[in-house]
PDB file of C-alpha atoms and ligand atoms in Angstrom:
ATOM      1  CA  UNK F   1      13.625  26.293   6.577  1.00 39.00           C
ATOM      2  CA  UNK F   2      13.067  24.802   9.911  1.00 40.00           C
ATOM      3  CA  UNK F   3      11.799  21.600  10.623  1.00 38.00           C
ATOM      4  CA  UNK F   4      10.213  22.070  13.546  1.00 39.00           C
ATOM      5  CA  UNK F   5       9.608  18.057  14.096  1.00 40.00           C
ATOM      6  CA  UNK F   6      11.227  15.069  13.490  1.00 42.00           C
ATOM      7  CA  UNK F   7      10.090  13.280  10.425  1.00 46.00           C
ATOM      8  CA  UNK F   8      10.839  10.381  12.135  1.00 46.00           C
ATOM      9  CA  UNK F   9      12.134   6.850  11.338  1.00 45.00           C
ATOM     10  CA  UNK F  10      11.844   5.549   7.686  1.00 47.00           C
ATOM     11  CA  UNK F  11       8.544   3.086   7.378  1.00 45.00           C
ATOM     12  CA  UNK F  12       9.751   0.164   5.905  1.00 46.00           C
ATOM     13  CA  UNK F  13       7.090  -1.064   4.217  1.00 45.00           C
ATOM     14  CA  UNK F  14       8.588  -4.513   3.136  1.00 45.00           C
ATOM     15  CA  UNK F  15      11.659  -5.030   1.379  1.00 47.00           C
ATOM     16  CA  UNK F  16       9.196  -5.819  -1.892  1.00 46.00           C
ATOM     17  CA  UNK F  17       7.792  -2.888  -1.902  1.00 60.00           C
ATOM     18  CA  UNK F  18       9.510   0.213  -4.537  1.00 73.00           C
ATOM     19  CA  UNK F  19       9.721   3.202  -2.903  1.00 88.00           C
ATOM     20  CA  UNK F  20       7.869   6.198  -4.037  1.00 92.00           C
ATOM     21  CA  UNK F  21       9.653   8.322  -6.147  1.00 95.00           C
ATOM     22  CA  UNK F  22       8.951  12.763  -5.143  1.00 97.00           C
ATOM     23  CA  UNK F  23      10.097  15.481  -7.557  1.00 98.00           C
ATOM     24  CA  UNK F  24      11.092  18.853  -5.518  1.00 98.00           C
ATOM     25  CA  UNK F  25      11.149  21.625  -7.928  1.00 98.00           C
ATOM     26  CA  UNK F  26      12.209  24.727  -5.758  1.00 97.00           C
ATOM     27  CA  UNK F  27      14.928  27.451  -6.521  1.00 97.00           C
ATOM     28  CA  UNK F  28      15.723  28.317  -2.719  1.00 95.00           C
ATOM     29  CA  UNK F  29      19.124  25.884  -2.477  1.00 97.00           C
ATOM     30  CA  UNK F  30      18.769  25.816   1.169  1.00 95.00           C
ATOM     31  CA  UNK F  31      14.808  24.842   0.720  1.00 94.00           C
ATOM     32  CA  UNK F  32      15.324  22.223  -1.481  1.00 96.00           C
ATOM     33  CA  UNK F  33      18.082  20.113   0.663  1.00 97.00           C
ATOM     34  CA  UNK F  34      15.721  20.571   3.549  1.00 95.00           C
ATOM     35  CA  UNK F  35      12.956  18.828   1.721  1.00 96.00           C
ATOM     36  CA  UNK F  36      14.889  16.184  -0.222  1.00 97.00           C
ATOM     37  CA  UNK F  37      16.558  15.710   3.183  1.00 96.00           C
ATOM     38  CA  UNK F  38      13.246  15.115   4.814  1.00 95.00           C
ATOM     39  CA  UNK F  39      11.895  12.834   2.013  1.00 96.00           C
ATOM     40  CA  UNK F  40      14.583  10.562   1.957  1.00 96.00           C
ATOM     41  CA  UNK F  41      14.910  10.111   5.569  1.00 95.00           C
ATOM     42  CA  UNK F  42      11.189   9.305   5.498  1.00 94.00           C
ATOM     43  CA  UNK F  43      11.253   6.582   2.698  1.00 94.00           C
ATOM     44  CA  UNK F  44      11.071   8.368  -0.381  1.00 96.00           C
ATOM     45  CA  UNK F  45      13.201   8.553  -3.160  1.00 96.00           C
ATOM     46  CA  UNK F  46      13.594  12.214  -3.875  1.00 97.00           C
ATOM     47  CA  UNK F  47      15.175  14.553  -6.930  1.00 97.00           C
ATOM     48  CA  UNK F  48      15.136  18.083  -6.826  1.00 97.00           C
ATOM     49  CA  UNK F  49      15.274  20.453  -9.968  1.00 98.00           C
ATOM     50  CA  UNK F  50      15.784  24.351  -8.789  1.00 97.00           C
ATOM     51  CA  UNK F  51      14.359  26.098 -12.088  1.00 97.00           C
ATOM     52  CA  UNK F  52      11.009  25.383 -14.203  1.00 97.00           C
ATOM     53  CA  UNK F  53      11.952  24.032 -17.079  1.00 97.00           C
ATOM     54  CA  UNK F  54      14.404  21.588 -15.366  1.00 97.00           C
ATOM     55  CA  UNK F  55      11.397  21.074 -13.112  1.00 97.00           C
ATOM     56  CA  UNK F  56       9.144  19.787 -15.836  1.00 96.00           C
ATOM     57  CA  UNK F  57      11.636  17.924 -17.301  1.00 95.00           C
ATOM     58  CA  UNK F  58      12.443  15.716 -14.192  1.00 96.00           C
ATOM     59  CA  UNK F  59       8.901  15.536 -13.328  1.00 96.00           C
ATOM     60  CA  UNK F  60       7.826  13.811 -17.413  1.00 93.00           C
ATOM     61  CA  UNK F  61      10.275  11.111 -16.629  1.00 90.00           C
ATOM     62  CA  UNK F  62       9.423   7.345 -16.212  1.00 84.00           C
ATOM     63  CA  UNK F  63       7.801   6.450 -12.813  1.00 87.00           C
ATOM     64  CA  UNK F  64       7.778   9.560 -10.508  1.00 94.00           C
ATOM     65  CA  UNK F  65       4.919   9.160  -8.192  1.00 94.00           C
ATOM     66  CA  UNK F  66       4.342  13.101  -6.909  1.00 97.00           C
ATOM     67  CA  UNK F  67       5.857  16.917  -7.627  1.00 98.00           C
ATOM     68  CA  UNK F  68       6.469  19.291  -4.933  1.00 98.00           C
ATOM     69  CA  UNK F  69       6.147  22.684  -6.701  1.00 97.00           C
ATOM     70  CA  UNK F  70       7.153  25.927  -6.016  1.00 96.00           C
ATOM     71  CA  UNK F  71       5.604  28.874  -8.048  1.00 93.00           C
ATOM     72  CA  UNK F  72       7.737  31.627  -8.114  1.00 92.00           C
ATOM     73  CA  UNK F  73      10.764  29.631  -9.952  1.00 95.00           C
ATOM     74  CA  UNK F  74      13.214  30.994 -12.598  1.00 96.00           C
ATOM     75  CA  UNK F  75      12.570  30.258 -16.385  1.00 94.00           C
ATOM     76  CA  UNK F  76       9.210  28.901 -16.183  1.00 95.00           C
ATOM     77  CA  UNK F  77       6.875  29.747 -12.855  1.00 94.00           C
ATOM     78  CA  UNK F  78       5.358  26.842 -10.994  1.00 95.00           C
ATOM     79  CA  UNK F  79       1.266  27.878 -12.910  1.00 94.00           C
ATOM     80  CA  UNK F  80       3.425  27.309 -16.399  1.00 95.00           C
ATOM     81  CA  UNK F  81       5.236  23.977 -15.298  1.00 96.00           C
ATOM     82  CA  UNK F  82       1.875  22.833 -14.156  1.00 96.00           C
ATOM     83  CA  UNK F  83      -0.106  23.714 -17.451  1.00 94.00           C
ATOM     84  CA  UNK F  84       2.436  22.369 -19.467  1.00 93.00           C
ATOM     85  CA  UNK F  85       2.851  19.201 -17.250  1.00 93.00           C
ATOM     86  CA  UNK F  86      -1.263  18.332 -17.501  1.00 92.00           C
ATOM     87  CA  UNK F  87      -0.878  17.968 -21.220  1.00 88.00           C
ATOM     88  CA  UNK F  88       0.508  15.097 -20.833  1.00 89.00           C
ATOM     89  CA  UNK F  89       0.065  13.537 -17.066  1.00 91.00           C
ATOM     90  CA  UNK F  90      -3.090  14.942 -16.321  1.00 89.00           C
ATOM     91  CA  UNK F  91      -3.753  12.852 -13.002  1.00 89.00           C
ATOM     92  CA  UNK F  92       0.087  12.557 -11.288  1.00 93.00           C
ATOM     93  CA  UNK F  93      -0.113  14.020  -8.081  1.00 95.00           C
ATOM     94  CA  UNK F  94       1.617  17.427  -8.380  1.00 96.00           C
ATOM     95  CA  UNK F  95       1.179  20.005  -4.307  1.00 96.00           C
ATOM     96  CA  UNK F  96       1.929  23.414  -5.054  1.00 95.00           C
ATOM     97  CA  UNK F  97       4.265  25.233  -2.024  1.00 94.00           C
ATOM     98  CA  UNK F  98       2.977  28.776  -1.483  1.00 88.00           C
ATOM     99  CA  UNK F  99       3.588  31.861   0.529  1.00 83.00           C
ATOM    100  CA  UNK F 100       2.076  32.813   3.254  1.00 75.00           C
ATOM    101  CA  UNK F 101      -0.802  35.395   2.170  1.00 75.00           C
ATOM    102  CA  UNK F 102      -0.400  34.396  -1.727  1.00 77.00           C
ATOM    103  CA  UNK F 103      -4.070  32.858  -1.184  1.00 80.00           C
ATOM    104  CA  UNK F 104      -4.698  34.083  -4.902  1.00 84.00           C
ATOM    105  CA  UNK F 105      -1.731  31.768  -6.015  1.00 84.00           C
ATOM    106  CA  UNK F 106      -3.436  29.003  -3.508  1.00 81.00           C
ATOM    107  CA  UNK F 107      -6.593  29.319  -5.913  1.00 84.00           C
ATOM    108  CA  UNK F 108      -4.950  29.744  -9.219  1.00 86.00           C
ATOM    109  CA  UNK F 109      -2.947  26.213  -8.498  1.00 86.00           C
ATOM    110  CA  UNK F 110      -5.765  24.368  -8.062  1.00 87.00           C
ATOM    111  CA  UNK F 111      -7.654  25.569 -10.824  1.00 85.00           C
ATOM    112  CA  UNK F 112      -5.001  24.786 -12.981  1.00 85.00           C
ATOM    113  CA  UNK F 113      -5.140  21.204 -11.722  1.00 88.00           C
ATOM    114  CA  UNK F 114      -2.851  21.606  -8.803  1.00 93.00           C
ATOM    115  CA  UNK F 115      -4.261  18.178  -5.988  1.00 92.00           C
ATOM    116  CA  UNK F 116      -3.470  20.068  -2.934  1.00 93.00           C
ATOM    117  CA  UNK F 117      -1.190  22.940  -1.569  1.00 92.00           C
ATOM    118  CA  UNK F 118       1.357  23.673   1.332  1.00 93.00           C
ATOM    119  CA  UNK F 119       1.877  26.753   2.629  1.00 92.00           C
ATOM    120  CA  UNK F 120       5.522  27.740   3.112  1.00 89.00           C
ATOM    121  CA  UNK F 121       7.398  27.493   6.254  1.00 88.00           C
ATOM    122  CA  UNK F 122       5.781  24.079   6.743  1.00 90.00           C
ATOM    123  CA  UNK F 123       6.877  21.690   9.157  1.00 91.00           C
ATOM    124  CA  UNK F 124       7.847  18.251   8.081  1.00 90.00           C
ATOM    125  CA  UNK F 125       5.416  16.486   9.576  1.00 91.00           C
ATOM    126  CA  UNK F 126       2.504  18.680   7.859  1.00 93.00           C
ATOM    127  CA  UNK F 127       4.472  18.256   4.199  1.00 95.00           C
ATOM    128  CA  UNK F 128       4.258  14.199   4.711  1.00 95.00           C
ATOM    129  CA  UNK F 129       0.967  14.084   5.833  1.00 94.00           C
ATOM    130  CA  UNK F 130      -0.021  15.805   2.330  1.00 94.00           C
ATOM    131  CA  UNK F 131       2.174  13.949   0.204  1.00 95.00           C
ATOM    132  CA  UNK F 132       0.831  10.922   2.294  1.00 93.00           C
ATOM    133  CA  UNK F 133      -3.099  11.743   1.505  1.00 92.00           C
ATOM    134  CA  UNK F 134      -2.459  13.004  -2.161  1.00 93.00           C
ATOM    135  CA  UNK F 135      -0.488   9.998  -2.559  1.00 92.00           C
ATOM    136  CA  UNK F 136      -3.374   7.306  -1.297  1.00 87.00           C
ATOM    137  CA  UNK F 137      -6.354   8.941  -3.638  1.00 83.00           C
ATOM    138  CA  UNK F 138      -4.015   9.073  -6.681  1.00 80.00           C
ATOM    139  CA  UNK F 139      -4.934   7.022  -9.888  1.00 69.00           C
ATOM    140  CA  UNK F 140      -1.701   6.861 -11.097  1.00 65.00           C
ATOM    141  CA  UNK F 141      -0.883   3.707  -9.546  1.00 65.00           C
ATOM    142  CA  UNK F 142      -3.372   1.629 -10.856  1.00 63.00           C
ATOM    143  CA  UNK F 143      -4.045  -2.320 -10.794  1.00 66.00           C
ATOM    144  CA  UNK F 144      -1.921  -3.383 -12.973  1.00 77.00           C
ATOM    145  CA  UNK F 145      -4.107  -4.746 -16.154  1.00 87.00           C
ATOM    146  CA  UNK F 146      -2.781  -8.244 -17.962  1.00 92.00           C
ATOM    147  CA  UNK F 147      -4.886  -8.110 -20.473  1.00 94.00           C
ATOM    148  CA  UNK F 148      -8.206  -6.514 -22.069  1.00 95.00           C
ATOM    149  CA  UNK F 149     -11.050  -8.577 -23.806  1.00 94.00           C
ATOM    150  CA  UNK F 150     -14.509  -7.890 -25.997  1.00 93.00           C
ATOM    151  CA  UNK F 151     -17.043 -10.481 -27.683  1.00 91.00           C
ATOM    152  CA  UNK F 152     -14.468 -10.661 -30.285  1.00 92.00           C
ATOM    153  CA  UNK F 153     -11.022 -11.581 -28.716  1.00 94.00           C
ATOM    154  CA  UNK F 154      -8.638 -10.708 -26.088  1.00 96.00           C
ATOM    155  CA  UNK F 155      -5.340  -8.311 -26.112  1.00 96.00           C
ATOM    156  CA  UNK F 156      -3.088 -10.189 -24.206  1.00 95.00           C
ATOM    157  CA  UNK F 157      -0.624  -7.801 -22.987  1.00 92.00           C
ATOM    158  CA  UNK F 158       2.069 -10.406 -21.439  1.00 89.00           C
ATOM    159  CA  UNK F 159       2.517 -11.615 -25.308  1.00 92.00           C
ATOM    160  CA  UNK F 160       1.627  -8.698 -26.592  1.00 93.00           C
ATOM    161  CA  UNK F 161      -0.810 -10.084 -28.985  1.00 95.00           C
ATOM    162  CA  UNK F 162      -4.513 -10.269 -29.889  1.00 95.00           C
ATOM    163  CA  UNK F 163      -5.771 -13.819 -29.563  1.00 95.00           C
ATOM    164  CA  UNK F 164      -8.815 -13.926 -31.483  1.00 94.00           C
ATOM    165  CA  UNK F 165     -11.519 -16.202 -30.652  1.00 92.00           C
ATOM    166  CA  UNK F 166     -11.147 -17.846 -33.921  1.00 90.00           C
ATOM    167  CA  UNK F 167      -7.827 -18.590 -31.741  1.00 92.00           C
ATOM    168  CA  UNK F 168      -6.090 -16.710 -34.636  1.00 93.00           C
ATOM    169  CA  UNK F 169      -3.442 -14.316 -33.106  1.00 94.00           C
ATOM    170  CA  UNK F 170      -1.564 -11.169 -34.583  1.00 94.00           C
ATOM    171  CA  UNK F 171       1.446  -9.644 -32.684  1.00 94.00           C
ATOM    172  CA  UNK F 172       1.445  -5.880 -31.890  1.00 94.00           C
ATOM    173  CA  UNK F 173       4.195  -3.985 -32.031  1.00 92.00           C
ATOM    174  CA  UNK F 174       5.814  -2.602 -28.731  1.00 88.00           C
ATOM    175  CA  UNK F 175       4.122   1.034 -29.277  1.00 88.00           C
ATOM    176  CA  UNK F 176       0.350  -0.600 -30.166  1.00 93.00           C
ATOM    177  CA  UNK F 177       0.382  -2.413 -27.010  1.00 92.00           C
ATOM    178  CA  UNK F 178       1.515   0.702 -24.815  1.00 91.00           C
ATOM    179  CA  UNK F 179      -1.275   2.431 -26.432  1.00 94.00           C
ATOM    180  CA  UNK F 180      -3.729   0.046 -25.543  1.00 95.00           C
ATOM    181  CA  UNK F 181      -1.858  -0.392 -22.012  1.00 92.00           C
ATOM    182  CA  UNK F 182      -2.283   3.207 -21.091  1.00 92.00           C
ATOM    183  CA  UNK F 183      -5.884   3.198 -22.540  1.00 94.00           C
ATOM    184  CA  UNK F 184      -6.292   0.432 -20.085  1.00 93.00           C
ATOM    185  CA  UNK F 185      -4.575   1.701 -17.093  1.00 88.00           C
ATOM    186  CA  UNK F 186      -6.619   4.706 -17.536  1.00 89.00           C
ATOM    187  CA  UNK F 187     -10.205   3.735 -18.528  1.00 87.00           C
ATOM    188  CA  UNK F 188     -13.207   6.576 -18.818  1.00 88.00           C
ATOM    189  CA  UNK F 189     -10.900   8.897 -19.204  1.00 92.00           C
ATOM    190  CA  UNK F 190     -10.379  10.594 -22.501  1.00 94.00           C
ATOM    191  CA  UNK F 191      -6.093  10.187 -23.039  1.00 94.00           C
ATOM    192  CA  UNK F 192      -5.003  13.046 -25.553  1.00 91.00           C
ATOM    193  CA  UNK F 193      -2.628  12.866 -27.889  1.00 89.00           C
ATOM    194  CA  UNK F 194       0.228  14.674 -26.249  1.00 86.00           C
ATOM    195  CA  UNK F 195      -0.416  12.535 -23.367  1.00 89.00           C
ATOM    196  CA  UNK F 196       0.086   9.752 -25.445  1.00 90.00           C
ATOM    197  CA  UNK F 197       3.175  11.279 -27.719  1.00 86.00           C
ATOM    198  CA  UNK F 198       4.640  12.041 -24.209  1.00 83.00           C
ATOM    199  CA  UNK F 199       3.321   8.559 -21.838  1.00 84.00           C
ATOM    200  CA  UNK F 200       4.206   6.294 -25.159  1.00 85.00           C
ATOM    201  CA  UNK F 201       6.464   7.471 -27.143  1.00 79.00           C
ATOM    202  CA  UNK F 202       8.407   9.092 -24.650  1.00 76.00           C
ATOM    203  CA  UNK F 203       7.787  12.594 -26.862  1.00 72.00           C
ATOM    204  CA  UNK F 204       7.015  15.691 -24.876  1.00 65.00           C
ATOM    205  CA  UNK F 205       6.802  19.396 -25.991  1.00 55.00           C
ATOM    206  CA  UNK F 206       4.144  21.003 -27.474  1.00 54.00           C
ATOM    207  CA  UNK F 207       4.815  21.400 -31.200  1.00 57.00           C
ATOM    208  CA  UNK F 208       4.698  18.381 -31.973  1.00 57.00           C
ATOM    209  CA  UNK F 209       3.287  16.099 -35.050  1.00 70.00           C
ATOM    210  CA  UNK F 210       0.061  14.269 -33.290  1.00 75.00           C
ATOM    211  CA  UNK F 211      -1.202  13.395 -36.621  1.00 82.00           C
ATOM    212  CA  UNK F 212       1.457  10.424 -36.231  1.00 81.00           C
ATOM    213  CA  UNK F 213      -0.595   9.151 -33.561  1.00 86.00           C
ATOM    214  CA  UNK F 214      -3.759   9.273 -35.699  1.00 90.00           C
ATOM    215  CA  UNK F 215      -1.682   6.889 -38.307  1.00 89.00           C
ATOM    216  CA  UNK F 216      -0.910   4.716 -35.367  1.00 89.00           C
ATOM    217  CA  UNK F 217      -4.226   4.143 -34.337  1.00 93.00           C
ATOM    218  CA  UNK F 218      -6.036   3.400 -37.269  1.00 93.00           C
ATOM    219  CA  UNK F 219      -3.620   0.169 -37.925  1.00 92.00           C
ATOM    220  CA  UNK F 220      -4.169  -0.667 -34.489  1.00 94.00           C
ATOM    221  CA  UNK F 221      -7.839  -0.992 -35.141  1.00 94.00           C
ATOM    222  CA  UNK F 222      -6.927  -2.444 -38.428  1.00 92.00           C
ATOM    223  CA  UNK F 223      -5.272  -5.469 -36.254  1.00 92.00           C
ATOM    224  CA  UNK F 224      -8.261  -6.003 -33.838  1.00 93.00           C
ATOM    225  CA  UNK F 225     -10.761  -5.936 -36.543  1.00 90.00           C
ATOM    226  CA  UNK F 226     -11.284  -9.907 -36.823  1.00 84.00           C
ATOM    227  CA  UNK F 227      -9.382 -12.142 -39.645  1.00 79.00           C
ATOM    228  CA  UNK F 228     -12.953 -11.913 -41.132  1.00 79.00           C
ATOM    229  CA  UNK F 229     -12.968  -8.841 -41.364  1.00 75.00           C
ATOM    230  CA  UNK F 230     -15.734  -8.047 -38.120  1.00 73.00           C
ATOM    231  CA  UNK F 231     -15.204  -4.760 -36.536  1.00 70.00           C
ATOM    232  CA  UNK F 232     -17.281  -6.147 -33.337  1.00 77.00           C
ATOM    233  CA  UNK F 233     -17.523  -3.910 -30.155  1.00 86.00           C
ATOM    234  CA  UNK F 234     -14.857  -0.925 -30.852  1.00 92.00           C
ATOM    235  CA  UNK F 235     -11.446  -1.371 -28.401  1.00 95.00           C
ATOM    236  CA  UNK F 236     -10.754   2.002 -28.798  1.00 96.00           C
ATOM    237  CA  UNK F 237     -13.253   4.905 -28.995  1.00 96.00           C
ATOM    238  CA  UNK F 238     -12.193   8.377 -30.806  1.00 95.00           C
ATOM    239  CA  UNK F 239     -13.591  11.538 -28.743  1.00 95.00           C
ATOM    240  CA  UNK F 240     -13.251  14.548 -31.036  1.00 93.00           C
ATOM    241  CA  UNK F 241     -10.615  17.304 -30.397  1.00 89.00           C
ATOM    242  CA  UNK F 242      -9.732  15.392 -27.282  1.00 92.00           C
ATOM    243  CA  UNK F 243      -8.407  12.262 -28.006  1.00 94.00           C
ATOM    244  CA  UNK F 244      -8.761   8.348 -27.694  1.00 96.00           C
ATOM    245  CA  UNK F 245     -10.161   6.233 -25.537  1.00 96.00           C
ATOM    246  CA  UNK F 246     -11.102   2.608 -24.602  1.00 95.00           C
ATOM    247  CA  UNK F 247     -14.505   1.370 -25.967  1.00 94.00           C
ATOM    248  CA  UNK F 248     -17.619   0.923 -23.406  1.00 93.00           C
ATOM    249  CA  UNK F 249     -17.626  -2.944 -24.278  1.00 93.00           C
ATOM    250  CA  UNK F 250     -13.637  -3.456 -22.779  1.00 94.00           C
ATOM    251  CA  UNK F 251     -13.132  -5.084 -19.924  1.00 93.00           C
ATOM    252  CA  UNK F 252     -10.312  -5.279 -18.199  1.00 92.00           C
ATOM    253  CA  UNK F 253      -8.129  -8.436 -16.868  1.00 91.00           C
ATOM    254  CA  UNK F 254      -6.582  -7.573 -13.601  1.00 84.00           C
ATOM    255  CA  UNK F 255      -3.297  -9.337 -12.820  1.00 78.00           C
ATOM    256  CA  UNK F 256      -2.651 -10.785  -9.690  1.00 67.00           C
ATOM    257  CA  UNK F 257      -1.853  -8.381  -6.522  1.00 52.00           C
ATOM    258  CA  UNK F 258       1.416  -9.002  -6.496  1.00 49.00           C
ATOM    259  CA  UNK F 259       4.135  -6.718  -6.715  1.00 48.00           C
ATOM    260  CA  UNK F 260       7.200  -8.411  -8.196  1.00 46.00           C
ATOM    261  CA  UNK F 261      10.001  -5.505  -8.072  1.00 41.00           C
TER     262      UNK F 261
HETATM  263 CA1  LIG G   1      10.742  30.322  -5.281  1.00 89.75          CA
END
């Protein structure tokens, strides 16, 4: 592949500020230097995979901001990685790389909840500029929430504890509050349960026992119903053969806009 211009020098964006982390799953060796070449000298921390299945595997892990995808790869094609990869990160920012003429593959990406597409040879400048867009109308880096509140209490998610306004508290355990974190990070939008298994537990695949997360959530609720046994507004909303999420009456606690890395 030929970059036909430079990429340029890296932005430095302040010293505080992480760098965003790209996953480059492409099976053309010389392809996927050129790109994790060009990311890194632009900023971005970059990790290539050069099959499917590796591919979806690097792209589930903790904290990766955006997936370059091919979609003719071995083991799994790009369509497959993608389907598989909405189960459970249905909004991170995933570009499809296509062929010239496959306009049918263009079409079949984004139906299957591809954000955008770049059609191979690209130049470098063109690939950022995507990454660059998809990057700035992505959800997945939300404000980060502190806490969550309703007429009956607040989940503080610093202590990781319900402070009731009784002023009784009652700890949750590490997994309750992630539930109620990604609830909160991701509010009126239904969060299934292998989104959960995978974004909580750290469980992927299909196959998997959800009915574990069922169990979960009804002692969660069993800990935010009040010492009195009051039920008040409901924290966290079933949506049938979907999933969970959080209740109309939540509102969220923003913390401060700062960025302590
Ligand atoms: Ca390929």
């Amino acid at each position: 592949m030929h970059f036909r211009e430079s990429p340029g020098k890296p932005k430095r964006k302040g010293h505080n500020v992480k760098r965003r982390k790209v996953v480059v799953v492409e099976d053309e060796p010389a392809i996927l230097q050129g790109i994790l070449d060009m990311l890194e000298a632009s900023g971005y921390e970059a990790a290539g995979a050069p099959d499917g299945e590796a591919g979806l595997d690097l792209s589930r892990r903790q904290g990766v901001d955006l997936v370059l995808l091919d979609l003719l790869l071995p083991k799994m094609n790009g369509l497959q990685v993608l389907a598989e990869l909405r189960k459970t990160h249905p909004t991170l920012p995933v570009i499809i790389l296509t062929a010239r003429g496959a306009e049918e593959d263009r079409v079949r990406g984004l139906r299957h909840g591809a954000d955008d597409y770049v059609v191979k040879p690209f130049s470098a400048r063109e690939l950022l500029a995507r990454i660059e867009a998809v990057l700035r109308r992505s959800p997945e880096r939300p404000a980060p929430v502190k806490a969550i509140k309703t007429a009956t209490g607040t989940v503080d998610f610093d202590r990781s504890e319900i402070v009731f306004n009784s002023g009784q508290r009652t700890g949750l355990s590490e997994m309750e509050a992630g539930v109620l974190v990604h609830l909160a990070t991701n509010p009126g939008r239904v969060v299934s349960r292998d989104e959960l298994l995978m974004r909580v537990w750290g469980i992927g695949g299909a196959n998997v026992e959800t009915r574990a997360i069922d169990m979960h959530i009804t002692r969660l609720r069993g800990k935010l119903k009040t010492p009195d046994g009051d039920n008040g507004p409901e924290w966290i909303v079933t949506v049938r053969g979907k999933g969970y999420m959080l209740g109309p009456d939540v509102t969220l606690v923003a913390s401060e806009q700062t960025e302590p890395e």
